[in-house]
CSV table of C-alpha atoms and ligand atoms in Angstrom, one decimal:
chain,number,residue,atom,x,y,z
A,1,MET,CA,6.1,100.6,-23.3
A,2,SER,CA,9.9,98.6,-22.7
A,3,PHE,CA,10.8,95.7,-25.0
A,4,ALA,CA,14.0,93.5,-25.4
A,5,VAL,CA,15.3,95.6,-27.9
A,6,ASN,CA,14.4,99.9,-28.9
A,7,LYS,CA,13.8,101.2,-32.1
A,8,ASN,CA,16.8,102.9,-33.5
A,9,GLU,CA,19.0,100.4,-31.8
A,10,LYS,CA,21.8,98.4,-34.1
A,11,ILE,CA,22.7,95.5,-32.8
A,12,ARG,CA,23.9,92.1,-33.8
A,13,VAL,CA,21.9,88.8,-33.1
A,14,THR,CA,21.6,85.2,-34.8
A,15,ILE,CA,19.3,83.9,-37.7
A,16,GLU,CA,16.9,81.2,-35.8
A,17,ASP,CA,13.8,80.7,-38.5
A,18,LEU,CA,13.1,82.0,-42.1
A,19,THR,CA,9.4,82.8,-42.2
A,20,HIS,CA,6.8,82.0,-44.8
A,21,ASP,CA,7.6,85.3,-46.0
A,22,GLY,CA,10.8,84.7,-46.6
A,23,ALA,CA,12.1,86.7,-43.5
A,24,GLY,CA,15.4,86.2,-41.5
A,25,VAL,CA,13.3,85.7,-37.7
A,26,ALA,CA,16.2,86.4,-34.4
A,27,LYS,CA,14.9,86.6,-31.3
A,28,VAL,CA,15.5,88.8,-28.6
A,29,GLU,CA,15.3,87.8,-25.1
A,30,GLY,CA,12.0,85.4,-26.6
A,31,TYR,CA,11.0,89.2,-28.5
A,32,PRO,CA,11.0,88.2,-32.5
A,33,LEU,CA,12.7,90.1,-35.0
A,34,PHE,CA,11.4,90.1,-38.8
A,35,ILE,CA,14.8,91.0,-41.2
A,36,GLN,CA,14.5,91.1,-44.7
A,37,GLY,CA,17.2,89.0,-46.9
A,38,THR,CA,18.7,87.1,-43.7
A,39,LEU,CA,18.8,83.3,-43.4
A,40,PRO,CA,18.8,80.9,-40.7
A,41,GLY,CA,22.0,79.9,-38.6
A,42,GLU,CA,23.2,83.4,-40.2
A,43,THR,CA,24.9,86.1,-37.7
A,44,VAL,CA,24.5,89.5,-38.7
A,45,ASP,CA,24.0,93.4,-36.9
A,46,ILE,CA,20.9,94.6,-38.0
A,47,HIS,CA,19.2,98.1,-37.1
A,48,VAL,CA,15.6,98.2,-35.4
A,49,LEU,CA,13.6,100.0,-37.4
A,50,LYS,CA,10.3,99.5,-35.8
A,51,THR,CA,8.9,97.7,-32.4
A,52,LEU,CA,4.7,96.7,-32.4
A,53,LYS,CA,4.0,95.0,-28.6
A,54,LYS,CA,5.1,91.0,-29.7
A,55,TYR,CA,7.6,91.7,-32.7
A,56,GLY,CA,9.4,93.9,-34.4
A,57,PHE,CA,11.6,94.5,-37.4
A,58,ALA,CA,15.0,95.5,-38.2
A,59,LYS,CA,17.5,96.5,-41.5
A,60,LEU,CA,20.9,94.2,-42.4
A,61,LEU,CA,23.4,96.4,-41.5
A,62,ASN,CA,26.2,93.7,-42.4
A,63,ILE,CA,26.7,90.1,-43.0
A,64,VAL,CA,29.3,89.1,-39.9
A,65,GLU,CA,29.1,85.3,-41.0
A,66,PRO,CA,27.3,84.1,-43.9
A,67,SER,CA,25.1,81.1,-43.6
A,68,SER,CA,26.8,78.2,-45.6
A,69,SER,CA,23.8,77.8,-47.9
A,70,ARG,CA,23.8,81.6,-48.9
A,71,VAL,CA,24.4,82.8,-53.1
A,72,THR,CA,24.4,85.4,-54.5
A,73,PRO,CA,21.1,86.4,-56.4
A,74,PRO,CA,22.1,86.2,-60.1
A,75,CYS,CA,19.4,88.8,-60.2
A,76,HIS,CA,20.5,92.4,-59.9
A,77,VAL,CA,17.1,94.5,-58.7
A,78,PHE,CA,16.7,91.7,-55.6
A,79,PRO,CA,15.6,92.1,-53.0
A,80,THR,CA,14.3,95.8,-54.0
A,81,CYS,CA,12.4,94.2,-56.6
A,82,GLY,CA,10.0,92.5,-54.6
A,83,GLY,CA,8.8,89.5,-57.5
A,84,CYS,CA,11.6,87.0,-55.1
A,85,GLN,CA,12.0,86.5,-52.0
A,86,LEU,CA,14.6,84.0,-51.6
A,87,GLN,CA,17.6,84.2,-54.5
A,88,HIS,CA,19.7,84.3,-51.7
A,89,LEU,CA,18.8,81.6,-50.5
A,90,SER,CA,20.2,78.3,-52.5
A,91,TYR,CA,17.7,76.4,-54.4
A,92,GLU,CA,19.2,73.1,-52.6
A,93,SER,CA,18.2,74.9,-49.9
A,94,GLN,CA,14.6,76.7,-51.2
A,95,LEU,CA,13.5,73.4,-51.2
A,96,ILE,CA,14.5,72.3,-48.2
A,97,GLN,CA,13.1,75.2,-46.0
A,98,LYS,CA,10.0,74.7,-48.1
A,99,ARG,CA,9.2,71.1,-46.8
A,100,LYS,CA,10.1,72.5,-43.2
A,101,SER,CA,7.3,75.2,-43.5
A,102,VAL,CA,5.3,72.6,-44.5
A,103,ARG,CA,5.6,70.1,-42.4
A,104,ASP,CA,5.2,73.3,-39.5
A,105,VAL,CA,1.8,73.9,-40.5
A,106,MET,CA,0.7,70.3,-40.2
A,107,ASP,CA,2.3,69.7,-37.0
A,108,ARG,CA,0.9,73.5,-35.6
A,109,ILE,CA,-2.3,74.0,-37.4
A,110,ALA,CA,-3.1,70.5,-38.8
A,111,LYS,CA,-2.4,68.8,-35.4
A,112,LEU,CA,-1.1,65.9,-37.4
A,113,PRO,CA,2.8,65.3,-37.1
A,114,ASP,CA,3.2,61.7,-38.3
A,115,VAL,CA,1.5,62.8,-41.2
A,116,PRO,CA,4.5,61.9,-44.0
A,117,VAL,CA,5.6,65.5,-45.9
A,118,HIS,CA,7.3,64.5,-48.6
A,119,GLU,CA,10.5,66.3,-50.2
A,120,VAL,CA,9.8,68.8,-52.4
A,121,LYS,CA,9.7,67.7,-56.2
A,122,GLY,CA,11.2,71.3,-57.3
A,123,MET,CA,12.5,72.3,-61.0
A,124,ASP,CA,15.6,71.1,-62.9
A,125,ASP,CA,16.1,74.2,-64.4
A,126,PRO,CA,14.6,76.7,-61.8
A,127,TRP,CA,15.0,80.3,-64.2
A,128,ARG,CA,12.7,81.8,-66.8
A,129,TYR,CA,9.4,79.4,-65.6
A,130,ARG,CA,6.8,82.2,-65.8
A,131,ASN,CA,5.0,82.0,-69.0
A,132,LYS,CA,2.4,85.4,-68.2
A,133,SER,CA,4.2,88.2,-67.7
A,134,GLN,CA,2.3,91.7,-67.5
A,135,ILE,CA,5.1,94.7,-67.2
A,136,PRO,CA,3.7,98.3,-66.5
A,137,PHE,CA,5.4,100.8,-67.8
A,138,ASP,CA,6.5,105.3,-66.6
A,139,THR,CA,8.3,108.3,-67.2
A,140,GLU,CA,10.5,109.2,-64.7
A,141,ASN,CA,12.2,112.4,-65.7
A,142,ASP,CA,11.7,112.2,-69.1
A,143,ARG,CA,12.9,108.4,-69.5
A,144,VAL,CA,10.3,105.5,-69.7
A,145,ILE,CA,11.6,103.0,-67.1
A,146,THR,CA,10.0,99.6,-66.7
A,147,GLY,CA,9.9,96.3,-64.9
A,148,PHE,CA,7.8,95.4,-61.7
A,149,TYR,CA,6.6,97.1,-58.5
A,150,LYS,CA,8.6,97.2,-55.7
A,151,ALA,CA,6.5,94.7,-52.5
A,152,ARG,CA,3.8,96.7,-51.5
A,153,THR,CA,4.1,99.9,-54.0
A,154,HIS,CA,3.5,101.0,-56.7
A,155,HIS,CA,6.6,101.7,-57.9
A,156,ILE,CA,8.4,100.7,-60.5
A,157,VAL,CA,12.1,98.8,-59.8
A,158,ASP,CA,13.5,99.6,-63.3
A,159,THR,CA,15.0,96.6,-65.5
A,160,ASP,CA,16.0,95.4,-68.9
A,161,VAL,CA,16.1,91.7,-67.7
A,162,CYS,CA,13.9,89.2,-64.9
A,163,LEU,CA,15.2,86.0,-64.6
A,164,ILE,CA,12.2,84.0,-64.0
A,165,GLN,CA,10.1,85.2,-67.0
A,166,THR,CA,10.5,84.1,-70.7
A,167,LYS,CA,13.3,86.0,-73.5
A,168,GLU,CA,10.3,86.9,-75.2
A,169,ALA,CA,8.7,88.9,-72.3
A,170,ASP,CA,12.7,90.8,-71.5
A,171,GLU,CA,13.3,91.5,-75.7
A,172,LEU,CA,10.0,92.7,-76.0
A,173,MET,CA,9.5,95.1,-72.8
A,174,THR,CA,12.7,96.4,-73.2
A,175,MET,CA,12.9,96.6,-76.9
A,176,LEU,CA,9.5,98.9,-76.8
A,177,LYS,CA,11.1,100.9,-73.6
A,178,TYR,CA,13.7,102.6,-75.6
A,179,LYS,CA,11.1,102.4,-78.9
A,180,LEU,CA,7.8,104.6,-76.9
A,181,GLN,CA,8.9,108.0,-76.9
A,182,GLN,CA,9.9,108.4,-80.5
A,183,LEU,CA,6.7,106.7,-81.1
A,184,GLY,CA,5.1,109.2,-79.6
A,185,ILE,CA,3.5,106.0,-77.4
A,186,GLU,CA,3.0,108.0,-73.6
A,187,THR,CA,3.1,106.2,-70.8
A,188,TYR,CA,0.2,106.4,-68.7
A,189,ASP,CA,0.8,107.8,-65.7
A,190,GLU,CA,-1.7,106.3,-62.5
A,191,HIS,CA,-1.9,109.3,-60.5
A,192,THR,CA,-3.4,111.9,-63.4
A,193,HIS,CA,-5.1,109.4,-65.5
A,194,LYS,CA,-3.8,110.3,-68.4
A,195,GLY,CA,-1.1,109.1,-70.6
A,196,MET,CA,-1.3,105.5,-73.2
A,197,LEU,CA,0.3,102.7,-73.1
A,198,ARG,CA,-0.3,101.1,-69.1
A,199,HIS,CA,0.1,97.1,-69.4
A,200,LEU,CA,2.1,94.9,-71.9
A,201,ILE,CA,1.6,91.0,-71.2
A,202,VAL,CA,3.1,88.7,-72.5
A,203,ARG,CA,2.1,84.6,-72.5
A,204,LYS,CA,4.1,81.7,-74.0
A,205,ALA,CA,2.4,78.3,-75.0
A,206,ARG,CA,5.6,76.6,-73.5
A,207,GLN,CA,4.8,73.4,-75.6
A,208,THR,CA,3.7,75.0,-79.1
A,209,GLY,CA,6.0,77.9,-78.6
A,210,GLN,CA,3.0,80.6,-79.6
A,211,VAL,CA,3.3,84.1,-78.0
A,212,MET,CA,0.4,86.4,-76.9
A,213,VAL,CA,1.3,90.4,-77.0
A,214,VAL,CA,-1.3,92.4,-74.9
A,215,LEU,CA,-0.8,96.1,-75.0
A,216,VAL,CA,-3.3,97.6,-72.8
A,217,THR,CA,-4.5,101.1,-73.7
A,218,ARG,CA,-6.0,103.7,-71.5
A,219,HIS,CA,-8.0,104.9,-74.9
A,220,ARG,CA,-9.5,103.0,-78.2
A,221,LYS,CA,-7.8,105.1,-80.3
A,222,PHE,CA,-4.7,103.7,-80.8
A,223,PRO,CA,-3.1,105.7,-83.9
A,224,GLN,CA,0.5,104.2,-83.5
A,225,LYS,CA,-1.2,100.7,-83.2
A,226,ASP,CA,0.0,99.6,-87.0
A,227,ALA,CA,4.1,100.4,-86.3
A,228,VAL,CA,3.9,99.0,-82.7
A,229,VAL,CA,2.6,95.4,-84.8
A,230,GLU,CA,5.3,96.0,-87.2
A,231,LEU,CA,8.4,96.4,-84.4
A,232,ILE,CA,6.7,93.6,-82.5
A,233,GLN,CA,7.1,91.1,-85.7
A,234,GLN,CA,10.2,92.3,-86.1
A,235,GLN,CA,11.2,91.8,-83.0
A,236,LEU,CA,9.7,88.2,-82.7
A,237,PRO,CA,8.6,86.5,-85.3
A,238,ASN,CA,7.1,84.1,-83.8
A,239,VAL,CA,4.7,86.5,-82.0
A,240,THR,CA,1.3,84.6,-83.4
A,241,SER,CA,-1.3,87.3,-81.6
A,242,ILE,CA,-1.3,91.0,-81.4
A,243,MET,CA,-3.8,91.6,-79.0
A,244,GLN,CA,-4.5,95.6,-77.8
A,245,ASN,CA,-6.5,95.5,-74.9
A,246,VAL,CA,-8.2,99.0,-74.0
A,247,ASN,CA,-8.7,100.1,-69.6
A,248,THR,CA,-10.4,103.7,-70.0
A,249,ALA,CA,-10.7,103.1,-65.8
A,250,ASN,CA,-9.0,105.1,-63.0
A,251,THR,CA,-8.6,101.7,-61.3
A,252,ASN,CA,-5.2,99.3,-60.4
A,253,VAL,CA,-7.2,96.4,-62.2
A,254,ILE,CA,-4.6,95.7,-65.3
A,255,MET,CA,-7.0,94.8,-68.4
A,256,GLY,CA,-10.4,96.6,-69.2
A,257,ASN,CA,-13.2,94.7,-70.9
A,258,GLU,CA,-12.9,95.4,-74.1
A,259,MET,CA,-10.4,93.3,-76.6
A,260,ILE,CA,-9.2,94.3,-80.0
A,261,THR,CA,-7.1,91.8,-82.6
A,262,LEU,CA,-4.9,93.9,-83.9
A,263,TYR,CA,-3.1,90.9,-85.7
A,264,GLY,CA,-3.3,86.8,-86.2
A,265,ALA,CA,-5.4,84.7,-83.4
A,266,ASP,CA,-6.8,85.7,-80.4
A,267,VAL,CA,-6.1,83.3,-78.6
A,268,ILE,CA,-2.6,80.8,-78.5
A,269,ILE,CA,-2.7,76.9,-77.7
A,270,ASP,CA,-0.8,75.2,-75.4
A,271,ARG,CA,-1.0,71.8,-74.2
A,272,ILE,CA,-0.5,69.9,-70.4
A,273,GLY,CA,0.3,66.4,-71.2
A,274,ASP,CA,-1.5,65.7,-74.5
A,275,THR,CA,-4.2,67.6,-73.3
A,276,GLU,CA,-4.8,71.2,-75.5
A,277,PHE,CA,-5.4,74.0,-74.1
A,278,GLU,CA,-7.1,77.4,-76.1
A,279,ILE,CA,-5.6,80.6,-73.4
A,280,SER,CA,-7.1,83.8,-74.4
A,281,ALA,CA,-6.2,87.3,-73.0
A,282,ARG,CA,-8.2,86.8,-70.0
A,283,SER,CA,-7.8,83.0,-68.7
A,284,PHE,CA,-6.5,81.9,-66.5
A,285,TYR,CA,-3.8,79.2,-66.9
A,286,GLN,CA,-0.9,78.1,-64.7
A,287,ILE,CA,1.8,80.3,-64.7
A,288,ASN,CA,5.0,77.8,-64.6
A,289,PRO,CA,3.9,74.8,-67.3
A,290,VAL,CA,6.8,72.8,-66.2
A,291,GLN,CA,5.2,71.7,-62.6
A,292,THR,CA,1.5,72.3,-63.7
A,293,GLU,CA,2.5,68.8,-65.2
A,294,VAL,CA,4.0,67.5,-62.3
A,295,LEU,CA,1.2,68.6,-60.0
A,296,TYR,CA,-1.6,67.4,-61.8
A,297,GLN,CA,-0.1,64.7,-62.1
A,298,GLN,CA,0.2,64.1,-58.6
A,299,ALA,CA,-2.9,64.7,-58.2
A,300,LEU,CA,-4.0,62.2,-60.6
A,301,ASP,CA,-1.7,59.6,-58.7
A,302,TYR,CA,-3.5,60.3,-55.4
A,303,ALA,CA,-6.8,59.2,-57.9
A,304,ASN,CA,-5.3,56.7,-58.2
A,305,LEU,CA,-8.5,56.3,-61.4
A,306,THR,CA,-9.9,52.5,-62.7
A,307,GLY,CA,-12.2,54.4,-65.3
A,308,ASN,CA,-14.9,53.7,-63.5
A,309,GLU,CA,-15.2,56.9,-61.1
A,310,THR,CA,-17.3,59.2,-61.1
A,311,VAL,CA,-15.0,62.5,-60.3
A,312,VAL,CA,-15.5,65.7,-58.8
A,313,ASP,CA,-13.5,69.2,-60.0
A,314,ALA,CA,-14.2,71.5,-57.6
A,315,TYR,CA,-12.8,74.9,-58.0
A,316,CYS,CA,-11.9,74.2,-61.7
A,317,GLY,CA,-11.2,77.8,-63.4
A,318,ILE,CA,-11.1,76.7,-67.3
A,319,GLY,CA,-10.9,72.6,-65.8
A,320,THR,CA,-7.5,72.1,-66.5
A,321,ILE,CA,-7.4,69.7,-63.4
A,322,SER,CA,-10.6,68.1,-64.7
A,323,LEU,CA,-9.7,67.2,-68.2
A,324,PHE,CA,-6.1,65.8,-67.2
A,325,LEU,CA,-9.1,63.3,-65.2
A,326,ALA,CA,-11.6,62.5,-67.3
A,327,LYS,CA,-9.4,60.6,-69.9
A,328,GLN,CA,-8.7,57.9,-66.5
A,329,ALA,CA,-12.7,58.7,-64.6
A,330,LYS,CA,-16.0,58.1,-66.2
A,331,GLU,CA,-17.2,60.9,-65.9
A,332,VAL,CA,-15.8,64.6,-64.2
A,333,TYR,CA,-17.7,67.3,-62.5
A,334,GLY,CA,-16.1,70.5,-62.0
A,335,VAL,CA,-17.3,73.3,-61.0
A,336,GLU,CA,-16.1,77.3,-61.3
A,337,ILE,CA,-16.8,80.4,-59.8
A,338,VAL,CA,-16.3,82.1,-63.5
A,339,PRO,CA,-18.6,82.1,-65.6
A,340,GLN,CA,-16.3,82.5,-69.0
A,341,ALA,CA,-13.8,80.3,-67.4
A,342,ILE,CA,-16.3,77.5,-67.4
A,343,GLU,CA,-17.0,78.6,-71.0
A,344,ASP,CA,-13.6,78.4,-71.8
A,345,ALA,CA,-13.1,74.4,-69.9
A,346,LYS,CA,-16.4,73.5,-72.2
A,347,ARG,CA,-14.6,74.5,-75.5
A,348,ASN,CA,-11.2,73.0,-74.4
A,349,ALA,CA,-13.0,69.2,-73.7
A,350,GLU,CA,-14.9,69.4,-76.9
A,351,LEU,CA,-11.2,71.1,-78.7
A,352,ASN,CA,-9.6,67.3,-77.7
A,353,ASN,CA,-12.7,65.5,-77.8
A,354,ILE,CA,-13.3,63.9,-74.0
A,355,THR,CA,-17.0,64.0,-73.8
A,356,ASN,CA,-17.5,62.4,-70.1
A,357,THR,CA,-17.0,66.6,-69.0
A,358,ARG,CA,-19.8,67.8,-67.1
A,359,PHE,CA,-19.0,71.8,-66.3
A,360,GLU,CA,-21.2,73.9,-64.3
A,361,ALA,CA,-20.6,77.5,-63.6
A,362,GLY,CA,-21.4,78.8,-59.7
A,363,PRO,CA,-20.1,78.3,-56.1
A,364,ALA,CA,-18.4,75.7,-55.5
A,365,GLU,CA,-20.3,75.2,-51.8
A,366,GLU,CA,-23.5,75.8,-53.5
A,367,ILE,CA,-23.6,73.5,-56.7
A,368,ILE,CA,-21.8,70.7,-55.0
A,369,PRO,CA,-25.1,69.8,-52.6
A,370,LYS,CA,-27.2,71.3,-55.6
A,371,TRP,CA,-25.3,67.9,-57.2
A,372,TYR,CA,-26.1,65.9,-54.3
A,373,ALA,CA,-29.4,66.5,-53.5
A,374,GLN,CA,-30.2,65.5,-57.4
A,375,GLY,CA,-29.2,61.9,-56.4
A,376,LYS,CA,-25.3,62.5,-57.6
A,377,GLN,CA,-23.2,59.8,-56.1
A,378,PHE,CA,-19.2,61.1,-56.7
A,379,ASP,CA,-16.2,58.8,-55.7
A,380,VAL,CA,-13.8,60.8,-55.3
A,381,LEU,CA,-13.5,64.8,-54.7
A,382,VAL,CA,-10.8,66.4,-56.2
A,383,VAL,CA,-10.8,70.7,-54.9
A,384,ASP,CA,-8.4,73.2,-55.8
A,385,PRO,CA,-9.1,76.3,-54.2
A,386,PRO,CA,-7.8,80.3,-54.2
A,387,ARG,CA,-5.6,80.7,-51.0
A,388,LYS,CA,-8.5,81.4,-48.8
A,389,GLY,CA,-9.0,77.2,-48.7
A,390,CYS,CA,-12.4,75.9,-49.0
A,391,ASP,CA,-15.3,77.7,-48.3
A,392,GLU,CA,-17.1,76.4,-45.0
A,393,LYS,CA,-20.3,75.7,-46.3
A,394,LEU,CA,-18.3,72.9,-49.2
A,395,LEU,CA,-16.9,71.1,-45.9
A,396,GLU,CA,-20.3,70.6,-44.7
A,397,THR,CA,-21.0,69.2,-47.1
A,398,ILE,CA,-18.3,66.9,-47.7
A,399,LEU,CA,-18.5,66.1,-44.0
A,400,THR,CA,-22.7,65.3,-45.0
A,401,TYR,CA,-22.0,63.3,-47.9
A,402,LYS,CA,-18.6,61.9,-47.4
A,403,PRO,CA,-16.9,60.9,-50.9
A,404,LYS,CA,-14.5,58.2,-49.7
A,405,LYS,CA,-10.9,60.1,-51.3
A,406,ILE,CA,-10.6,63.5,-51.9
A,407,VAL,CA,-7.2,65.0,-53.6
A,408,TYR,CA,-7.1,68.9,-52.1
A,409,VAL,CA,-4.3,70.9,-54.3
A,410,SER,CA,-3.3,73.9,-52.2
A,411,CYS,CA,-1.2,77.3,-52.8
A,412,ASN,CA,-1.7,78.3,-49.1
A,413,PRO,CA,-0.5,75.7,-46.1
A,414,GLY,CA,-2.0,77.5,-43.8
A,415,THR,CA,-5.6,77.3,-45.3
A,416,LEU,CA,-5.1,73.2,-46.5
A,417,ALA,CA,-3.9,73.1,-42.2
A,418,ARG,CA,-6.5,74.4,-41.1
A,419,ASP,CA,-9.2,72.0,-43.5
A,420,LEU,CA,-7.4,69.4,-43.5
A,421,ARG,CA,-8.2,69.2,-39.6
A,422,ILE,CA,-11.9,70.0,-40.2
A,423,LEU,CA,-11.9,67.0,-42.7
A,424,GLU,CA,-9.9,65.2,-39.6
A,425,ASP,CA,-12.3,65.6,-37.2
A,426,GLY,CA,-15.2,64.5,-39.6
A,427,GLY,CA,-13.3,60.8,-40.1
A,428,TYR,CA,-11.5,61.3,-42.9
A,429,ARG,CA,-7.2,61.1,-43.1
A,430,THR,CA,-4.6,62.8,-44.3
A,431,LYS,CA,-2.1,60.2,-46.0
A,432,GLU,CA,0.8,62.1,-47.1
A,433,VAL,CA,1.4,65.2,-48.7
A,434,GLN,CA,3.1,66.0,-51.7
A,435,PRO,CA,4.9,69.7,-52.0
A,436,VAL,CA,5.5,70.9,-55.2
A,437,ASP,CA,7.6,74.2,-56.0
A,438,MET,CA,5.5,76.5,-58.6
A,439,PHE,CA,7.1,79.5,-57.4
A,440,PRO,CA,11.2,79.3,-57.5
A,441,HIS,CA,12.8,81.5,-55.7
A,442,SER,CA,9.4,83.2,-54.4
A,443,SER,CA,8.3,82.2,-50.9
A,444,HIS,CA,5.6,80.2,-52.1
A,445,VAL,CA,4.5,76.9,-52.1
A,446,GLU,CA,1.6,74.5,-53.6
A,447,CYS,CA,0.6,70.5,-52.3
A,448,VAL,CA,-1.1,68.1,-53.0
A,449,ALA,CA,-2.4,66.2,-50.3
A,450,TRP,CA,-4.3,62.7,-50.2
A,451,LEU,CA,-7.0,62.0,-48.2
A,452,GLU,CA,-9.1,58.8,-47.6
A,453,LEU,CA,-12.4,58.1,-46.0
A,454,THR,CA,-12.1,56.2,-42.5
A,455,TYR,CA,-14.8,55.7,-40.5
A,456,VAL,CA,-18.3,57.8,-40.3
A,457,ALA,CA,-18.2,60.3,-37.0
A,458,GLN,CA,-20.8,60.0,-34.2
A,459,GLN,CA,-22.6,62.9,-34.7
B,1,SAH,N1,-7.5,74.6,-60.3
B,1,SAH,C1,-7.8,75.2,-61.5
B,1,SAH,C2,-7.7,76.2,-61.2
B,1,SAH,C3,-7.7,76.9,-60.1
B,1,SAH,S1,-7.2,78.7,-59.2
B,1,SAH,C4,-6.3,75.1,-62.4
B,1,SAH,O1,-5.7,74.3,-61.8
B,1,SAH,O2,-6.2,75.6,-62.7
B,1,SAH,C5,-8.9,78.9,-58.1
B,1,SAH,C6,-10.1,79.0,-58.7
B,1,SAH,O3,-11.0,78.8,-57.7
B,1,SAH,C7,-10.2,80.2,-59.6
B,1,SAH,O4,-10.6,80.2,-60.8
B,1,SAH,C8,-11.3,80.9,-59.2
B,1,SAH,O5,-12.0,81.4,-60.0
B,1,SAH,C9,-12.0,79.8,-58.2
B,1,SAH,N2,-13.2,80.8,-56.9
B,1,SAH,C10,-13.3,81.3,-56.8
B,1,SAH,N3,-13.7,80.8,-55.4
B,1,SAH,C11,-15.4,79.8,-55.2
B,1,SAH,C12,-16.2,79.8,-55.4
B,1,SAH,N4,-16.7,79.8,-54.1
B,1,SAH,N5,-16.3,78.7,-55.9
B,1,SAH,C13,-16.2,78.1,-57.1
B,1,SAH,N6,-14.7,78.6,-57.8
B,1,SAH,C14,-14.1,79.5,-57.3
């Protein structure tokens, strides 16, 4: 089969667009080529690596004419590391690009060209925002390396610094990297399933400054633990919790089931707004605390509560949105599939003396119809599903019982657009979409959409 370009060809192209995962797109006689590291408007020389039926991949050789939005990435392992995709694009342009990608799916998938997609709410300081780092270790040529996995591989790109994680995480990973051999602690080897230290996890509660460190080991027996605890305390006196997690399995799941407290408390406490949360080593918690407040405030604004409403928070995790809403609602019902997260949600409600929340563990698509069948009525439904979007059965339930207002929090604009189309066909109108930048320098974008029931569709 012949294409407009051939494998191994070296050609000059103009970049027309950027994909959702941050690759530049050039078209040669209509045939799209994806080229990482390039930006719209740029003229570049490329080397064609692979040609498939409908599109191909090429490697950037040389930038002939750079985009005016191009910046020098401050991180020395970008783009090899794979953690960030857009560091070569100015932050201002990243936000423009993310809005454009949301606009695009609203037009193409949701078929809602008239729905307002607002400017992305970005960060004033878009660095060092991650409150949790999971850092693997390995040994190469007798030297310990640490950093992050190269995109789509399990090969660590060695670094001492990651500009999107906390300084505490940088300090601890570097300190351990240079001390492990001296301490006689071997790094874990995924291929042979030998060695000891698998991962270092560092979590920081932004509002209180408390830091939790988790050392994931292959054995429970950890003879050097006292020495490690002492080193961590010397390095960072604000560490309030040091935990050992035992993961004996031959798996790439990071944590195992057994937790041992080596020092301090087994939780750290953080605040979102004025609500406090206890976070244990394995609880889910939004990773950008600054933007989480922006996101939740947006959901609250769209919910526009007066104090008389009964609200559902579907896919509620540890109840963060539920507790945020509870202060302005009559009652909030949270549902989440992970039972441990529901335990956390209940404890966090107690911790904040919030008494108007009810939490139940199970699939949202089964629990919500059950609540309706019991005769409960809901005024506002908040959903915050994983990347695959709302379950079909949940959408059917919504269209059967028709709550007046829906606030849809989404980490995947594509599935959001798909679900909005279904809800629109069932009688809802999408009023607005507000994108929020939770992950600067990555290609991800979070959205909050506000829907109102406008008419009851004829069956
Ligand atoms: N709203 C929370 C969590 C959102 S992440 C927050 O802001 O922190 C999405 C959550 O949906 C995860 O906690 C996941 O465990 C949960 N989940 C996935 N499938 C589910 C289902 N079918 N029913 C209920 N919860 C589900």
